[in-house]
Coordinates of N, CA and C in Angstrom, one line a residue:
X23 N -10.3 -26.6 -22.8 CA -8.7 -26.3 -22.5 C -8.3 -27.3 -21.3
X24 N -8.8 -27.7 -20.4 CA -7.7 -29.0 -19.9 C -8.3 -29.8 -20.6
X25 N -7.7 -30.3 -21.8 CA -7.5 -31.6 -23.0 C -6.5 -30.9 -23.3
X26 N -5.8 -29.3 -23.5 CA -4.5 -28.6 -24.4 C -3.3 -29.8 -24.0
X27 N -2.8 -29.6 -24.7 CA -1.3 -30.7 -24.6 C -0.2 -30.0 -24.6
X28 N 1.2 -30.1 -24.3 CA 1.9 -29.0 -24.2 C 2.7 -29.0 -24.6
X29 N 2.4 -30.9 -25.3 CA 3.8 -30.7 -27.2 C 2.8 -29.8 -28.6
X30 N 2.7 -29.1 -28.6 CA 1.7 -28.4 -30.0 C 1.8 -29.6 -30.1
X31 N 2.4 -30.7 -31.5 CA 2.0 -31.2 -31.9 C 1.0 -32.6 -32.0
X32 N 0.1 -32.0 -30.5 CA -0.5 -33.6 -29.9 C -1.6 -32.7 -29.8
X33 N -1.2 -30.9 -30.4 CA -3.6 -30.2 -30.2 C -4.5 -30.5 -31.9
X34 N -4.8 -31.5 -32.3 CA -5.3 -31.5 -32.5 C -6.9 -31.0 -33.4
X35 N -7.4 -30.5 -32.1 CA -8.8 -30.7 -32.2 C -8.7 -29.1 -30.9
X36 N -9.9 -28.6 -31.3 CA -10.1 -27.1 -29.6 C -11.2 -28.0 -29.3
X37 N -11.5 -28.0 -28.7 CA -13.1 -28.5 -28.6 C -13.7 -29.2 -29.4
X38 N -13.1 -30.2 -29.8 CA -14.0 -31.4 -31.0 C -13.9 -30.4 -32.7
X39 N -13.2 -29.6 -32.9 CA -12.8 -28.6 -34.4 C -11.4 -29.1 -34.5
X40 N -11.9 -30.1 -35.8 CA -10.3 -30.6 -36.8 C -9.4 -28.9 -36.7
X41 N -7.8 -29.2 -36.4 CA -6.9 -28.6 -36.5 C -5.8 -29.3 -36.6
X42 N -5.7 -30.6 -36.8 CA -4.5 -31.6 -37.7 C -4.2 -30.9 -38.3
X43 N -3.2 -30.7 -38.5 CA -2.0 -31.3 -40.1 C -3.2 -31.2 -41.7
X44 N -2.7 -31.0 -42.2 CA -4.0 -30.7 -43.9 C -5.4 -30.3 -43.7
X45 N -5.4 -30.5 -42.3 CA -7.4 -29.9 -42.0 C -7.6 -28.7 -43.2
X46 N -9.6 -28.6 -42.8 CA -10.2 -27.5 -44.1 C -9.5 -25.8 -43.1
X47 N -9.1 -25.5 -44.4 CA -8.9 -24.1 -43.2 C -10.1 -23.3 -42.8
X48 N -11.6 -23.9 -42.7 CA -12.8 -23.5 -41.6 C -12.2 -24.0 -40.4
X49 N -11.4 -25.3 -40.2 CA -11.2 -25.9 -39.1 C -9.8 -24.5 -37.9
X50 N -9.2 -24.3 -38.9 CA -8.3 -23.3 -38.4 C -9.8 -21.8 -37.4
X51 N -9.7 -21.6 -38.6 CA -10.5 -20.3 -38.4 C -11.7 -20.5 -37.3
X52 N -12.5 -21.7 -37.2 CA -13.7 -21.9 -36.6 C -13.0 -22.2 -35.0
X53 N -11.4 -22.8 -35.2 CA -10.4 -23.4 -34.1 C -10.0 -21.9 -33.3
X54 N -10.1 -20.5 -33.7 CA -9.5 -20.0 -32.9 C -10.3 -19.2 -32.5
X55 N -11.8 -18.9 -33.2 CA -12.7 -18.8 -32.2 C -13.1 -19.8 -31.2
X56 N -13.1 -20.9 -31.0 CA -13.4 -21.9 -29.9 C -12.2 -21.3 -28.8
X57 N -11.3 -21.9 -28.8 CA -10.0 -21.6 -28.1 C -10.4 -19.8 -27.9
X58 N -10.7 -18.7 -27.9 CA -10.9 -18.3 -27.8 C -12.2 -17.8 -27.3
X59 N -13.5 -18.2 -27.0 CA -14.6 -18.6 -26.5 C -14.2 -19.5 -25.1
X60 N -12.9 -20.5 -25.0 CA -12.4 -21.5 -24.2 C -11.7 -20.6 -23.4
X61 N -10.8 -19.6 -23.6 CA -10.7 -18.5 -22.8 C -11.0 -17.5 -21.9
X62 N -11.8 -17.2 -23.0 CA -13.0 -16.4 -22.1 C -13.3 -16.8 -20.8
X63 N -13.9 -17.6 -21.2 CA -14.8 -18.8 -19.8 C -13.9 -18.3 -18.8
X64 N -13.1 -19.3 -19.0 CA -11.9 -19.1 -18.1 C -11.1 -18.3 -17.2
X65 N -11.3 -17.0 -18.8 CA -11.2 -16.1 -17.2 C -12.1 -15.4 -16.6
X66 N -12.7 -15.6 -16.5 CA -14.2 -15.2 -16.4 C -14.9 -15.4 -15.3
X67 N -14.3 -16.9 -15.2 CA -14.9 -17.9 -14.2 C -14.0 -17.8 -13.0
X68 N -12.5 -17.7 -13.4 CA -11.2 -17.0 -12.4 C -11.1 -15.9 -11.9
X69 N -10.9 -14.8 -12.2 CA -10.6 -14.0 -12.3 C -12.1 -13.1 -11.9
X70 N -13.7 -12.8 -11.9 CA -14.0 -12.0 -12.3 C -15.1 -11.5 -10.7
X71 N -15.0 -13.3 -10.2 CA -15.0 -12.6 -8.5 C -14.2 -11.5 -7.5
X72 N -13.6 -11.5 -8.4 CA -12.2 -10.6 -7.6 C -12.1 -9.3 -8.6
X73 N -12.2 -8.6 -9.5 CA -12.2 -7.6 -10.6 C -13.3 -7.6 -12.0
X74 N -14.0 -5.9 -11.5 CA -15.3 -6.5 -12.8 C -14.2 -6.2 -13.5
X75 N -15.0 -6.8 -14.7 CA -14.2 -6.6 -16.2 C -14.2 -5.1 -17.4
X76 N -15.2 -4.3 -15.8 CA -14.9 -2.8 -16.3 C -15.8 -2.0 -15.5
X77 N -15.5 -1.3 -15.2 CA -16.2 -0.4 -14.4 C -16.5 -1.4 -13.2
X78 N -17.0 -0.4 -12.9 CA -18.2 -0.7 -11.1 C -17.3 -0.6 -9.8
X79 N -18.0 -1.8 -9.8 CA -16.7 -1.4 -7.9 C -16.2 -3.0 -7.4
X80 N -15.2 -3.2 -7.0 CA -14.6 -4.2 -6.5 C -15.4 -5.3 -4.9
X81 N -15.8 -6.2 -5.5 CA -16.6 -6.9 -4.1 C -15.3 -8.1 -3.9
X82 N -15.5 -8.1 -2.3 CA -14.3 -9.9 -2.0 C -13.6 -8.9 -1.2
X83 N -12.8 -10.3 -0.3 CA -11.8 -9.3 0.5 C -10.5 -9.4 -0.2
X84 N -10.2 -8.4 0.9 CA -8.5 -7.8 0.5 C -7.8 -8.3 1.4
X85 N -7.1 -9.0 1.5 CA -6.3 -9.6 2.7 C -4.7 -9.3 2.4
X86 N -3.9 -9.5 4.1 CA -3.0 -9.0 3.7 C -2.0 -7.5 2.8
X87 N -2.5 -6.8 3.0 CA -2.2 -5.2 2.4 C -1.6 -4.8 3.6
X88 N 0.0 -4.6 3.0 CA 1.0 -3.7 4.1 C 0.7 -2.5 3.9
X89 N 1.2 -1.4 4.4 CA 1.6 -0.2 4.6 C 1.6 0.7 3.5
X90 N 3.3 -0.2 2.5 CA 2.8 -0.1 0.8 C 2.1 -0.3 -0.6
X91 N 1.8 -0.7 0.2 CA -0.1 -1.4 -0.3 C -0.9 0.1 -1.3
X92 N -0.5 0.5 -2.8 CA -1.1 1.6 -3.6 C -1.5 1.4 -4.2
X93 N -2.7 2.0 -3.7 CA -3.7 2.2 -5.9 C -3.6 3.0 -7.0
X94 N -3.9 2.9 -7.8 CA -3.7 5.0 -8.6 C -5.3 5.2 -8.7
X95 N -5.0 6.5 -7.9 CA -5.9 7.6 -8.5 C -6.1 7.7 -9.8
X96 N -7.3 8.8 -10.2 CA -8.3 9.4 -11.7 C -7.0 9.3 -12.3
X97 N -5.4 10.9 -11.6 CA -4.6 11.2 -12.5 C -3.8 9.9 -12.7
X98 N -4.1 8.8 -12.6 CA -2.5 8.5 -12.4 C -1.5 7.5 -11.6
X99 N -1.6 8.4 -10.5 CA -0.9 8.7 -9.5 C -0.4 7.5 -8.1
X100 N 0.0 7.2 -8.2 CA -0.1 6.0 -6.7 C 0.5 6.3 -5.5
X101 N -1.2 6.0 -5.1 CA -1.9 6.1 -3.7 C -1.7 5.1 -2.3
X102 N -0.9 5.3 -1.3 CA -0.6 4.2 -0.2 C -2.1 3.8 0.2
X103 N -2.3 3.1 0.4 CA -4.0 2.3 0.9 C -4.4 2.7 2.8
X104 N -5.1 3.4 2.5 CA -5.1 4.0 4.5 C -5.9 2.5 5.0
X105 N -5.8 3.4 7.0 CA -6.7 2.2 7.1 C -8.0 3.3 7.4
X106 N -9.1 2.9 7.9 CA -10.9 3.9 8.5 C -9.7 4.0 10.1
X107 N -8.7 3.6 11.1 CA -8.5 3.5 11.8 C -7.3 3.8 12.5
X108 N -6.5 4.4 13.5 CA -5.1 4.9 13.5 C -4.4 2.7 14.1
X109 N -3.8 2.0 13.8 CA -3.3 0.7 14.8 C -2.6 1.4 15.3
X110 N -3.4 0.8 16.7 CA -1.6 2.1 17.6 C -0.9 0.5 18.2
X111 N 0.7 1.1 18.7 CA 2.1 0.6 18.8 C 2.3 1.1 20.4
X112 N 1.9 0.6 20.9 CA 3.0 1.1 22.5 C 4.4 0.5 22.5
X113 N 4.7 2.1 23.6 CA 6.4 1.6 23.6 C 6.2 2.4 24.6
X114 N 7.3 1.8 25.7 CA 8.2 1.9 26.7 C 9.0 2.4 27.0
X115 N 10.1 3.4 25.6 CA 10.9 3.7 26.1 C 11.8 4.4 24.2
X116 N 12.5 5.2 23.8 CA 12.9 6.4 23.0 C 12.2 5.2 22.3
X117 N 12.1 5.7 20.6 CA 11.4 6.2 19.4 C 12.3 6.5 19.1
X118 N 12.9 5.4 17.3 CA 12.9 6.1 16.2 C 12.3 5.7 14.9
X119 N 11.6 7.0 14.7 CA 10.4 6.8 13.6 C 11.0 5.7 12.3
X120 N 10.0 4.4 12.3 CA 10.6 3.5 10.6 C 9.6 3.6 9.9
X121 N 9.3 3.2 8.6 CA 9.0 3.1 8.1 C 7.5 2.4 7.9
X122 N 7.2 1.3 9.0 CA 6.1 0.3 10.3 C 5.5 2.0 9.7
X123 N 5.8 3.1 10.9 CA 5.0 3.0 12.0 C 4.4 4.9 11.3
X124 N 4.2 3.9 10.1 CA 3.6 5.1 8.4 C 2.0 5.1 9.0
X125 N 1.3 5.6 9.2 CA -0.4 5.1 9.6 C -0.9 4.7 10.1
X126 N 0.1 5.0 11.3 CA 0.2 3.8 12.7 C 0.0 5.6 14.2
X127 N -0.7 5.2 15.3 CA -0.2 5.6 17.0 C 0.7 5.2 17.1
X128 N 1.3 5.9 17.9 CA 2.4 5.9 18.4 C 2.2 5.6 20.3
X129 N 1.8 5.0 21.1 CA 1.1 5.5 21.9 C 3.1 5.2 23.0
X130 N 3.8 6.4 23.5 CA 4.8 6.4 24.2 C 4.6 7.0 25.8
X131 N 5.0 5.2 26.5 CA 5.4 6.8 27.7 C 6.4 7.3 29.0
X132 N 7.2 7.1 27.9 CA 8.8 7.1 28.0 C 9.9 7.3 27.3
X133 N 11.2 8.1 26.7 CA 11.7 8.3 25.8 C 11.6 9.2 24.7
X134 N 10.8 8.9 24.6 CA 10.9 10.3 23.2 C 10.3 9.3 21.6
X135 N 10.6 10.4 20.7 CA 10.7 9.9 19.5 C 12.0 10.3 18.4
X136 N 12.7 10.3 17.8 CA 13.7 10.3 17.4 C 12.9 10.4 16.0
X137 N 12.5 11.9 14.8 CA 12.8 11.8 13.5 C 13.5 11.4 12.7
X138 N 14.3 10.3 12.1 CA 14.9 10.2 11.7 C 15.2 11.1 9.8
X139 N 17.0 11.4 9.2 CA 17.1 11.7 8.1 C 16.7 11.0 6.8
X140 N 16.1 11.8 6.5 CA 15.5 10.8 5.5 C 17.0 9.4 4.8
X141 N 18.0 9.9 4.8 CA 19.2 9.3 4.1 C 19.3 7.8 4.9
X142 N 18.9 7.8 6.3 CA 18.5 7.0 7.4 C 17.1 6.4 7.1
X143 N 16.0 7.1 7.2 CA 14.4 6.0 7.0 C 13.9 6.7 5.8
X144 N 14.1 6.4 4.7 CA 13.4 7.3 3.2 C 11.7 7.2 3.0
X145 N 11.3 8.2 4.0 CA 9.5 8.5 4.3 C 9.7 9.2 2.8
X146 N 8.0 8.8 2.2 CA 7.4 9.6 1.6 C 7.7 10.6 1.6
X147 N 7.2 11.8 0.9 CA 6.7 13.0 1.4 C 4.8 12.4 1.6
X148 N 4.2 13.1 2.3 CA 2.8 13.0 3.0 C 2.6 11.8 3.7
X149 N 3.7 11.2 4.0 CA 3.8 10.1 5.0 C 2.5 11.2 6.6
X150 N 2.2 10.0 7.2 CA 2.2 10.7 8.7 C 1.9 9.5 9.7
X151 N 3.0 10.5 10.4 CA 2.4 8.8 12.0 C 2.4 10.1 12.6
X152 N 1.5 9.4 13.3 CA 0.1 10.0 15.7 C 1.5 9.7 16.6
X153 N 1.2 10.4 17.2 CA 1.6 10.4 18.5 C 0.9 10.4 19.9
X154 N 0.6 9.7 20.9 CA 0.0 10.3 21.6 C 1.0 10.1 23.7
X155 N 0.7 10.3 23.8 CA 2.0 11.0 25.1 C 1.2 10.3 26.3
X156 N 1.3 9.0 26.0 CA 0.0 8.0 27.6 C 1.4 8.1 28.9
X157 N 1.5 9.1 29.1 CA 1.9 9.8 30.3 C 1.8 11.1 31.2
X158 N 1.8 11.0 32.7 CA 1.9 11.5 33.0 C 3.5 12.9 33.0
X159 N 3.8 13.1 31.7 CA 5.5 13.9 31.8 C 5.0 14.7 30.5
X160 N 6.1 15.9 30.4 CA 5.4 15.4 28.8 C 7.0 15.2 28.1
X161 N 7.1 15.0 26.6 CA 7.9 14.1 25.4 C 8.7 14.3 25.0
X162 N 9.8 14.4 25.2 CA 10.2 15.6 23.9 C 10.8 14.4 22.1
X163 N 10.3 15.5 21.2 CA 10.1 14.7 20.0 C 11.6 16.1 19.3
X164 N 12.8 15.1 18.7 CA 13.6 15.2 18.4 C 13.8 14.8 17.1
X165 N 14.8 16.1 16.1 CA 15.3 15.5 14.9 C 16.8 14.9 15.1
X166 N 17.2 14.3 13.6 CA 18.0 13.6 13.2 C 19.0 14.8 12.8
X167 N 20.0 15.4 12.7 CA 21.3 16.4 11.9 C 20.3 16.6 10.9
X168 N 20.4 17.5 10.6 CA 20.1 17.5 9.0 C 18.3 17.7 8.7
X169 N 17.5 18.0 10.1 CA 15.9 17.6 9.8 C 15.4 18.7 9.9
X170 N 14.5 19.0 9.5 CA 13.6 20.8 9.7 C 13.0 20.2 10.2
X171 N 12.7 20.5 11.4 CA 10.7 20.0 12.5 C 10.1 20.9 12.0
X172 N 8.9 21.4 12.0 CA 8.3 22.9 11.7 C 7.6 22.5 12.8
X173 N 6.8 23.4 13.8 CA 5.5 24.0 14.3 C 4.4 24.4 13.7
X174 N 3.3 23.6 13.5 CA 1.9 23.8 12.3 C 1.8 25.3 12.8
X175 N 1.5 25.9 11.6 CA 1.5 27.3 12.4 C 2.0 28.0 13.3
X176 N 3.5 28.4 12.6 CA 3.7 28.8 12.9 C 5.6 29.1 12.1
X177 N 6.3 29.3 12.5 CA 7.9 30.1 12.1 C 8.7 28.7 12.8
X178 N 8.8 28.6 13.5 CA 8.9 28.1 15.1 C 9.6 26.3 14.5
X179 N 10.9 26.5 14.2 CA 11.6 24.9 13.9 C 12.8 24.3 14.8
X180 N 12.7 23.0 15.5 CA 13.9 22.4 15.8 C 12.5 21.4 16.8
X181 N 13.6 21.3 18.0 CA 12.2 19.8 18.7 C 11.3 20.2 19.3
X182 N 10.5 19.5 19.9 CA 9.5 20.0 19.8 C 9.5 19.1 21.4
X183 N 7.7 19.2 22.2 CA 7.7 18.7 23.4 C 6.6 18.1 23.4
X184 N 5.7 17.1 23.4 CA 4.3 16.8 23.5 C 4.1 16.5 25.0
X185 N 3.3 18.0 25.3 CA 2.5 18.4 26.4 C 1.3 16.4 27.5
X186 N 1.8 16.4 28.6 CA 1.0 14.3 29.3 C -0.1 14.2 28.1
X187 N -0.3 13.3 28.1 CA -1.3 13.5 27.4 C -2.2 13.7 26.0
X188 N -0.9 14.9 25.3 CA -0.9 15.5 23.9 C -0.7 14.4 23.4
X189 N -1.7 14.2 21.9 CA -1.5 13.4 21.0 C -1.0 14.8 19.8
X190 N -0.5 13.8 18.6 CA 0.2 15.5 17.8 C 0.5 14.5 16.0
X191 N -0.1 14.5 14.9 CA 0.6 14.3 14.1 C 1.8 14.9 13.5
X192 N 2.5 14.0 12.9 CA 4.0 14.7 12.1 C 3.6 13.7 10.6
X193 N 3.5 14.7 9.9 CA 3.9 15.5 8.1 C 4.7 14.7 8.1
X194 N 5.2 14.7 6.4 CA 6.1 14.7 5.9 C 6.2 16.0 5.0
X195 N 6.5 16.9 4.4 CA 6.3 17.4 3.9 C 7.6 18.0 2.5
X196 N 8.6 17.3 2.7 CA 9.8 17.5 2.4 C 10.9 16.4 2.5
X197 N 11.8 16.3 1.4 CA 12.8 15.9 2.0 C 13.7 15.1 3.6
X198 N 14.1 16.4 4.1 CA 14.3 16.0 5.4 C 13.2 17.7 6.3
X199 N 11.4 17.0 5.9 CA 11.4 18.3 6.7 C 9.6 17.8 6.6
X200 N 9.3 18.3 8.2 CA 8.4 18.0 8.9 C 7.4 18.7 9.4
X201 N 6.4 18.5 9.3 CA 5.2 19.6 10.4 C 4.9 18.9 11.4
X202 N 5.1 19.4 12.7 CA 4.3 18.5 13.6 C 2.8 19.3 14.1
X203 N 1.2 18.6 13.8 CA 0.6 20.0 14.9 C -0.1 18.5 15.5
X204 N -0.8 19.6 17.0 CA -2.2 18.9 17.6 C -2.3 19.8 19.0
X205 N -2.7 18.7 19.5 CA -3.0 19.1 21.0 C -1.8 18.7 21.9
X206 N -1.5 19.8 22.8 CA -0.2 19.3 23.5 C 1.0 20.0 22.5
X207 N 1.7 19.6 21.8 CA 2.3 20.2 20.7 C 3.4 21.4 20.8
X208 N 4.4 21.5 21.3 CA 4.7 22.9 21.7 C 6.4 23.4 21.2

C-alpha cells in the first residue's frame, strides 16, 4: 500500500501483480485479491489495538471523554458515559446549574443553587447533579420561572432547602421538571 500512487495511471502493479493496461485478466482478479489482503493487514495493524473486530472487550486507554460522550446500549439508545466517582466542584457563591455540572457534585458554602428553565439550559431528561451543603447554614435550592421542583416521595413542589452539611441529588425527569432527594432536603 505504501507504494501506491495518487495518480491512477501510475499504479501498474499491486504487490508485484501486473495490472497495467493490456495485462492478462487473471492479473486484475489477483490484483484485487492482493489489494484486499493489503487493506485488511493495514486495518488490523492500525485499529485492532483499539477496537475488537467482532464482539469482545475494548482494551486500551480512553482519553478526553467529556460529559457529552455517549455509547449505544443494547437497544441502540445513546447513553452518556459516566464516572466511577463524582467529580467535585467547589462554589462559594450562588450557582445556576450548567450542563458542565451533569454528573458532578457542587460543594457550596453560600448563595444557594438555581435550577434554570430548559429554554436557557437544555439538560437531558435523566441528567443528575449532586449538591453538598458544605456549610453550617441552610442553602436555598431555587427554580427559574416555569420549572417544577418536586421533593421526592411527596407531592410538595417549589423551592427547597438543603440543611447544613446536607447532601442531595437533583434529577431532571421532564422538560422543565426536576426531583430532589437526599439527606437534609426539605
